[in-house]
Coordinates of C-alpha atoms and ligand atoms in Angstrom, one line a residue:
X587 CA 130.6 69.0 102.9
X588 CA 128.5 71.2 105.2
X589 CA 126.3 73.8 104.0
X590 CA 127.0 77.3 104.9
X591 CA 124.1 79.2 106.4
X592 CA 124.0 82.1 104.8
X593 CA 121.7 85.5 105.9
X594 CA 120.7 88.3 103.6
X595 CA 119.7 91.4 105.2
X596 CA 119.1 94.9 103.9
X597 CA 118.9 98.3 104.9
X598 CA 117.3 101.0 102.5
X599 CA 117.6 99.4 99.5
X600 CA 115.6 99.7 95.7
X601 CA 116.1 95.3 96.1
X602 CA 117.5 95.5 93.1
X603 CA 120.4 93.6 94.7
X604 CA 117.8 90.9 95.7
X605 CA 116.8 91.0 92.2
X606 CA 119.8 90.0 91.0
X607 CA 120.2 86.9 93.4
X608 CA 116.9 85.7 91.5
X609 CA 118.3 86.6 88.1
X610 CA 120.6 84.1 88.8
X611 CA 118.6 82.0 86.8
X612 CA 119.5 78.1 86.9
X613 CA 122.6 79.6 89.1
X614 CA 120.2 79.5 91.8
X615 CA 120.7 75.9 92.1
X616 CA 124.5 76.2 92.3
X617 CA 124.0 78.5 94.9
X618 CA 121.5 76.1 97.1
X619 CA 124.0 73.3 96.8
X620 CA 126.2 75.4 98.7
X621 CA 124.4 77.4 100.8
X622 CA 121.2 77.4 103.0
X623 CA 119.7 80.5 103.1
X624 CA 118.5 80.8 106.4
X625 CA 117.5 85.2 106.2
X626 CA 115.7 86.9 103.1
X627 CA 113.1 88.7 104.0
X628 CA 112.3 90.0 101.2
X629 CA 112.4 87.1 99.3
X630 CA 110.3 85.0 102.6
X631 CA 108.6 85.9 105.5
X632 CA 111.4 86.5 107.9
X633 CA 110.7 89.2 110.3
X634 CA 113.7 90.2 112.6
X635 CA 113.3 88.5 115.1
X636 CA 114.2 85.6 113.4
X637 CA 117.8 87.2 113.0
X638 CA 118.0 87.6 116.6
X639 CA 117.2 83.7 117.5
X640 CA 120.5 82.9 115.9
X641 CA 123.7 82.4 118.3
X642 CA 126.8 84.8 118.1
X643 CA 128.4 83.0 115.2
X644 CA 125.7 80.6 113.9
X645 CA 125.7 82.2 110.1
X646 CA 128.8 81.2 107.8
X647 CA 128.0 84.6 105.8
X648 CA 125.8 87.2 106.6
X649 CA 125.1 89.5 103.6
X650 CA 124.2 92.8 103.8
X651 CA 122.4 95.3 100.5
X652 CA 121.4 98.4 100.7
X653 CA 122.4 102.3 102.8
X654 CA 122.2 102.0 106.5
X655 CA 120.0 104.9 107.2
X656 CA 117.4 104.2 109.7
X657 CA 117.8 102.8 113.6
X658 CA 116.3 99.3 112.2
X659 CA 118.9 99.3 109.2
X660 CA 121.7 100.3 111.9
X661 CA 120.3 97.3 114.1
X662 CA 120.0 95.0 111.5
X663 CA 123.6 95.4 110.4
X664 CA 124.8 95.3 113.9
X665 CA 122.9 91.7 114.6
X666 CA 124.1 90.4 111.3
X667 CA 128.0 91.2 112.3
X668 CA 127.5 89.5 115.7
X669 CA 125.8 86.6 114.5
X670 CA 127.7 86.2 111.3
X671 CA 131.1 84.5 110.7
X672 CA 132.2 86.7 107.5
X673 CA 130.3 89.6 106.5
X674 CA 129.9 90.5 102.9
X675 CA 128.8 94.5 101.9
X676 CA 126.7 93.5 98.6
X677 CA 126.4 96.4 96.1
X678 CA 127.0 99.8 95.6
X679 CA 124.6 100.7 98.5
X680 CA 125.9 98.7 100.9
X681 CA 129.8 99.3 99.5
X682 CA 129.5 103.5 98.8
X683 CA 126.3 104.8 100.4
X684 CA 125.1 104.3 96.7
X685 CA 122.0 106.3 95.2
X686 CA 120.2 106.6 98.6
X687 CA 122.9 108.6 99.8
X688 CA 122.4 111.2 97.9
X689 CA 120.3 111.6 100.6
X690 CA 122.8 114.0 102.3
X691 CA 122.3 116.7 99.8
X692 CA 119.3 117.2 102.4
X693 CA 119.4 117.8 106.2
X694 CA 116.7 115.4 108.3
X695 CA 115.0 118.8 108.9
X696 CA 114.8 119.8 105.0
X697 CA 113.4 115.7 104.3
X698 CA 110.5 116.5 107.4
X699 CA 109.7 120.1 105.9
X700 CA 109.7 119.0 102.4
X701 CA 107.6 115.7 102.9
X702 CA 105.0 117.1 106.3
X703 CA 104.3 120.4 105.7
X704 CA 105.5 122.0 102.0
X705 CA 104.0 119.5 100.1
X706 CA 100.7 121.2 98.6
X707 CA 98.2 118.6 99.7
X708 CA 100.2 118.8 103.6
X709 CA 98.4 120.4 106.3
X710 CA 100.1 120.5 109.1
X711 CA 100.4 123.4 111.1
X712 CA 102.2 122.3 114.3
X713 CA 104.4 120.2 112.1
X714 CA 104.1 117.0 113.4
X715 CA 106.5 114.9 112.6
X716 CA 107.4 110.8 112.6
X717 CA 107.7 109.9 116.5
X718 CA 109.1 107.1 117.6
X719 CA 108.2 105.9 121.0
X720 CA 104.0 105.7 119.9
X721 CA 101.5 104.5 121.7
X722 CA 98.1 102.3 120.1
X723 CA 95.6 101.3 121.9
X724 CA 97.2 99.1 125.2
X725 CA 100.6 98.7 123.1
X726 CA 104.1 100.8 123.4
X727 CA 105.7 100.7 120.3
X728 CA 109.1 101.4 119.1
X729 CA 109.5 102.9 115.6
X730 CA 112.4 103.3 113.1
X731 CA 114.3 106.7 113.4
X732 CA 115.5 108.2 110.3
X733 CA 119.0 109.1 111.2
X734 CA 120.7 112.4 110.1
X735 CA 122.7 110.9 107.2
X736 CA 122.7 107.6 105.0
X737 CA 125.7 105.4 105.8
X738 CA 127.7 102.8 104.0
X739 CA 127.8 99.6 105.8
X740 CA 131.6 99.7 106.4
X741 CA 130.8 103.0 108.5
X742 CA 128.8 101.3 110.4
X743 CA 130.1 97.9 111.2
X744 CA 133.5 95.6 110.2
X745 CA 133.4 94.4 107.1
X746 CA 134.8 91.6 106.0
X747 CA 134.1 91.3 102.1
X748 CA 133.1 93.4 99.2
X749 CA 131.4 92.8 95.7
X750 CA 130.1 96.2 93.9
X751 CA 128.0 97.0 91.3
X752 CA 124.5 98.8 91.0
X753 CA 123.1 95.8 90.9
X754 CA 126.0 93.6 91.0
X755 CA 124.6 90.9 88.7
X756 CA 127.7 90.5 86.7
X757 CA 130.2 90.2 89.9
X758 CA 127.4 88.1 91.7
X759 CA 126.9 85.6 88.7
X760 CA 130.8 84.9 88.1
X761 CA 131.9 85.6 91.4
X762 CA 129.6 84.7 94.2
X763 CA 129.4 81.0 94.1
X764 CA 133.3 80.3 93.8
X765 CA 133.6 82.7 97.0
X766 CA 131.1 80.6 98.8
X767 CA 132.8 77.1 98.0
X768 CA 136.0 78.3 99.4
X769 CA 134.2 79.8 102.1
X770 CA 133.1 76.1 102.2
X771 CA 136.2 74.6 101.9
X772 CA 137.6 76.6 105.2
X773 CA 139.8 79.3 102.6
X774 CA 138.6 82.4 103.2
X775 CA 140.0 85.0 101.1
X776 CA 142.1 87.9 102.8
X777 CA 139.6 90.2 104.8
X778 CA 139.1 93.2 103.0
X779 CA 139.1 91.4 99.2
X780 CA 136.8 93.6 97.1
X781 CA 135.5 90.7 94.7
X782 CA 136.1 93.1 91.3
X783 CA 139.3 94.0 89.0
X784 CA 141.6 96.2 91.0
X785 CA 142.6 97.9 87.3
X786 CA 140.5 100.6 85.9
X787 CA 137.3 100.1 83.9
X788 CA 139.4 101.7 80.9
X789 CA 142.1 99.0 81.4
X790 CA 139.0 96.5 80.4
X791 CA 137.4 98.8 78.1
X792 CA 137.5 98.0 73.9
X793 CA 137.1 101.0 73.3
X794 CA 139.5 103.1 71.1
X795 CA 141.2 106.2 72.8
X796 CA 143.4 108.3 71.2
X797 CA 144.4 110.5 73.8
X798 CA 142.9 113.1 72.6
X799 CA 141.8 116.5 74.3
X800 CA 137.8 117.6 73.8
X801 CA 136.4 121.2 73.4
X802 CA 132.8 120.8 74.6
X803 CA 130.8 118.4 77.2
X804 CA 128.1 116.7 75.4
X805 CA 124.6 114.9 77.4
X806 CA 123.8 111.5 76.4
X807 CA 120.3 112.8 74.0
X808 CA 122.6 115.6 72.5
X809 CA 124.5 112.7 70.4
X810 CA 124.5 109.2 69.2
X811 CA 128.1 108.2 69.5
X812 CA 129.9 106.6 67.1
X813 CA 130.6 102.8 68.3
X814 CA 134.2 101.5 68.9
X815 CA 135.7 104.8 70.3
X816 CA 135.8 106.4 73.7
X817 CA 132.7 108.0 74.9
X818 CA 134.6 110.3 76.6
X819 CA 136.8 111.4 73.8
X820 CA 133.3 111.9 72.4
X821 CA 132.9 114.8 74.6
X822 CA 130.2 112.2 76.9
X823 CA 131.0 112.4 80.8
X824 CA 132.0 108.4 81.1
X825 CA 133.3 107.5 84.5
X826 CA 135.8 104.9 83.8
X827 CA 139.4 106.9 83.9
X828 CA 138.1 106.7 87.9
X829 CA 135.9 103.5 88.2
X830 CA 136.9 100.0 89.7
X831 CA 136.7 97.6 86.5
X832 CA 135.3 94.1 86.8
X833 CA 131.6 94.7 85.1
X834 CA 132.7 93.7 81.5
X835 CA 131.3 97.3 80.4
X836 CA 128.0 96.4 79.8
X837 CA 126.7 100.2 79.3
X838 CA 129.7 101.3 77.6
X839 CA 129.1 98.2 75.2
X840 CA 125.4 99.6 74.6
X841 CA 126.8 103.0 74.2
X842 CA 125.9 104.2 77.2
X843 CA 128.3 106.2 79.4
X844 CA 129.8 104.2 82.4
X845 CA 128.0 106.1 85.4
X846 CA 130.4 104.2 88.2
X847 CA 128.6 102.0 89.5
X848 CA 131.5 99.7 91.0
X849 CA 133.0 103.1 92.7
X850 CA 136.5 103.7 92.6
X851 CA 139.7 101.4 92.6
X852 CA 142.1 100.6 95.8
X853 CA 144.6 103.6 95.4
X854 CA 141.5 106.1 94.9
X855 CA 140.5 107.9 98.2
X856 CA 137.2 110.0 96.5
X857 CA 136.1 108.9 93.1
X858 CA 134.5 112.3 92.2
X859 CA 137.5 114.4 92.7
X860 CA 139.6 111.7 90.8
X861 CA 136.7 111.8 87.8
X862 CA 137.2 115.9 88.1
X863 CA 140.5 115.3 87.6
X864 CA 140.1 113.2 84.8
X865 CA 138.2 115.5 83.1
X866 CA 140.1 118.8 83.9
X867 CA 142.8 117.1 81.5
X868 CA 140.8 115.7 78.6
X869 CA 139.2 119.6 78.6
X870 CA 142.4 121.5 78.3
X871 CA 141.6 123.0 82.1
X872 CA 144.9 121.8 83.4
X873 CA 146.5 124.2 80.8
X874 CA 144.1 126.9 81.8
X875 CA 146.7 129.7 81.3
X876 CA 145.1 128.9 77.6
X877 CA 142.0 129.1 78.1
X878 CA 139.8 132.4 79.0
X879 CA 137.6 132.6 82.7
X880 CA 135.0 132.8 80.3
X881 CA 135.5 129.2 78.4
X882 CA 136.0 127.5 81.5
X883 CA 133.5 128.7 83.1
X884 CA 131.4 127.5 79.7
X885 CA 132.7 124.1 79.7
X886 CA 132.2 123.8 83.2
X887 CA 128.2 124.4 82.6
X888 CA 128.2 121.6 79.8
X889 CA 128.2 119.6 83.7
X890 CA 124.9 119.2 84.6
X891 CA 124.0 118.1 88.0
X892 CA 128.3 118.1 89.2
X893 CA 127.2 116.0 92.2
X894 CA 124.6 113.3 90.7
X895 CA 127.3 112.4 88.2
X896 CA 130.2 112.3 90.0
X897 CA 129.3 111.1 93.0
X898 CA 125.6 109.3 92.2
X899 CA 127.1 106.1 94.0
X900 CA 129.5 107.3 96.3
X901 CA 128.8 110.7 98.3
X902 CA 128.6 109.0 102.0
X903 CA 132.3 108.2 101.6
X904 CA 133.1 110.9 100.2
X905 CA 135.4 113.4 101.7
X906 CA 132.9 116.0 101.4
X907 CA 129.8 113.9 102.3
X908 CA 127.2 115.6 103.8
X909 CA 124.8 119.0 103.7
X910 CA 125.4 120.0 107.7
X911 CA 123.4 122.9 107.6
X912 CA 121.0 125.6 106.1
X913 CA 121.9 129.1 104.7
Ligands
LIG665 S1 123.2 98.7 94.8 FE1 121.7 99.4 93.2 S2 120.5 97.5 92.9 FE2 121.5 97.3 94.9 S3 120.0 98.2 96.3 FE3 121.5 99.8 95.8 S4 120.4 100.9 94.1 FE4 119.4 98.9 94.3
LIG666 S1 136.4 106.7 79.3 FE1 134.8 105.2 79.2 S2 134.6 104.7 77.0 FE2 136.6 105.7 77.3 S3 138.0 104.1 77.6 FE3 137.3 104.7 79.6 S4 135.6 103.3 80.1 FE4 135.9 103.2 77.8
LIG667 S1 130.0 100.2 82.9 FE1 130.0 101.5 84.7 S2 127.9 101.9 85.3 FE2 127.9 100.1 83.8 S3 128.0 98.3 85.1 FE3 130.1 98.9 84.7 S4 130.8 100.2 86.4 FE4 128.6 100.1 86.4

């Protein structure tokens, strides 16, 4: 059977999602037996213009990691559709916007200020800032544009395939290969398939939950929890009641609080607002006829950070997304 050619390109990204290709251990070889990998630049020394010497088509699967947030990430994810057969959105980045996009709490204007003229060590009256049409020496050169807000890939292009996760080692390592053999085989799975559970991360969780309602919000270093029953009935902000399952709980299993990494599940439009939801309940707000202005607004500041923890993955797609403008 015939290779595939496969690409992997990336827009603003930590690479931990190249990471976990390499921490596929002896995988790696499963994965070569299938696949040629014919893009990586940050595993080799591709440059982009090796992208654009491929034909419309000549890549089986063009996979993409990481925010689209600059004009190069933009025209990197817009060669990698056209000259890709199926394209997969690899990671929460790539999926949600993910961490990057938190980017939006900030117009462009705010980033500039902050970074060319606030910064103590910054002088720069005239407030130059990145052009890019530059000139050096006899050359014209083109540079990247940071764009107004970080994007997730699907906003930017058609999609074809999804496997989340922050990094999505688990997914990757169960899920990847078997994708690519039937990609092989000529069975391509439905467009659209998000390769993860479509139940809830508490469907999967071991965890004990009782149901039960909580009076106080508690940080991770105010506690140790106690091991085998809900963090969240522990009064811990866990993200699962509104996160996509498939992971195998690997913080929950350390006793760490699921932060959401594989964003919501098919039937969730904004995975914050579900998680507020969520939590509304378990704290007694729904009945809030019970409870004084007062003692919500208390439990409400045991929420540090509202928009880091409910939407640290997700904000570009959410349904409020974006800071549009300065008071
Ligand atoms: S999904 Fe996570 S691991 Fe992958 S690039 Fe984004 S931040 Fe890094
Ligand atoms: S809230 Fe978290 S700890 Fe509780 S059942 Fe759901 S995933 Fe498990
Ligand atoms: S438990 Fe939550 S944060 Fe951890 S890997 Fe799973 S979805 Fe991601």
């Amino acid at each position: 059977m015939n290779k595939l050619k496969v690409a992997i390109a990336l827009g603003s990204t930590c690479s931990g999602c190249d990471v976990a290709i390499l921490d596929l251990n002896e995988k790696i070889l499963n994965l070569v037996e299938v696949a040629d990998i014919v893009y990586w630049p940050t595993a080799m020394d591709f440059k982009i213009k090796d992208l654009e010497a491929f034909k419309s088509g000549d890549i089986d699967v063009g996979i993409y990691h990481g925010t689209v947030r600059t004009s190069t990430h933009e025209h990197t994810a817009h060669l990698l559709r056209e000259r890709s057969k199926a394209v997969l959105s690899f990671g929460a980045c790539a999926y949600f916007g993910g961490i990057p996009g938190l980017c939006n709490l900030s117009t462009k204007n705010e980033v500039f200020r902050t970074v060319y003229q606030d910064t103590a060590s910054t002088v720069n009256p005239d407030f130059v800032t990145p052009q890019t049409e530059v000139k050096v020496g006899k050359f014209d050169l083109t540079l990247p544009e940071l764009k107004d807000e970080g994007k997730a890939l699907r906003d930017v292009i058609d999609v074809d395939y999804y496997l989340p996760g922050c990094p999505p080692t688990v997914m990757l390592r169960e899920k990847l290969i078997p994708i690519l053999k039937l990609v092989q085989g000529g069975e391509l799975p439905p467009k659209g398939t998000v390769i993860a559970s479509d139940k809830t991360l508490c469907d999967e969780c071991e965890m004990k939950k009782e149901n039960k309602s909580i009076s106080k919000i508690v940080r991770t270093h105010e506690m140790i929890p106690t091991p085998g029953i809900c963090l969240l009935e522990q009064g811990l902000i866990c993200m699962g009641p509104a996160t996509r399952g498939g992971c195998g709980t690997p913080c929950i299993k350390a006793l760490v609080p699921c932060r959401g990494c594989m964003g919501p599940t098919a039937e969730v439009k904004d995975q914050g607002a579900k998680m507020i939801s969520a939590i509304a309940s378990i704290l007694g707000v729904s009945e809030e006829k019970d409870l004084s202005a007062e003692d919500v607004a208390k439990l409400i500041d045991g929420i540090k950070d509202p928009v880091g923890t409910f939407y640290r993955f997700t904000l570009p797609v959410a349904l409020i997304n974006k800071k549009v403008g300065v008071k």
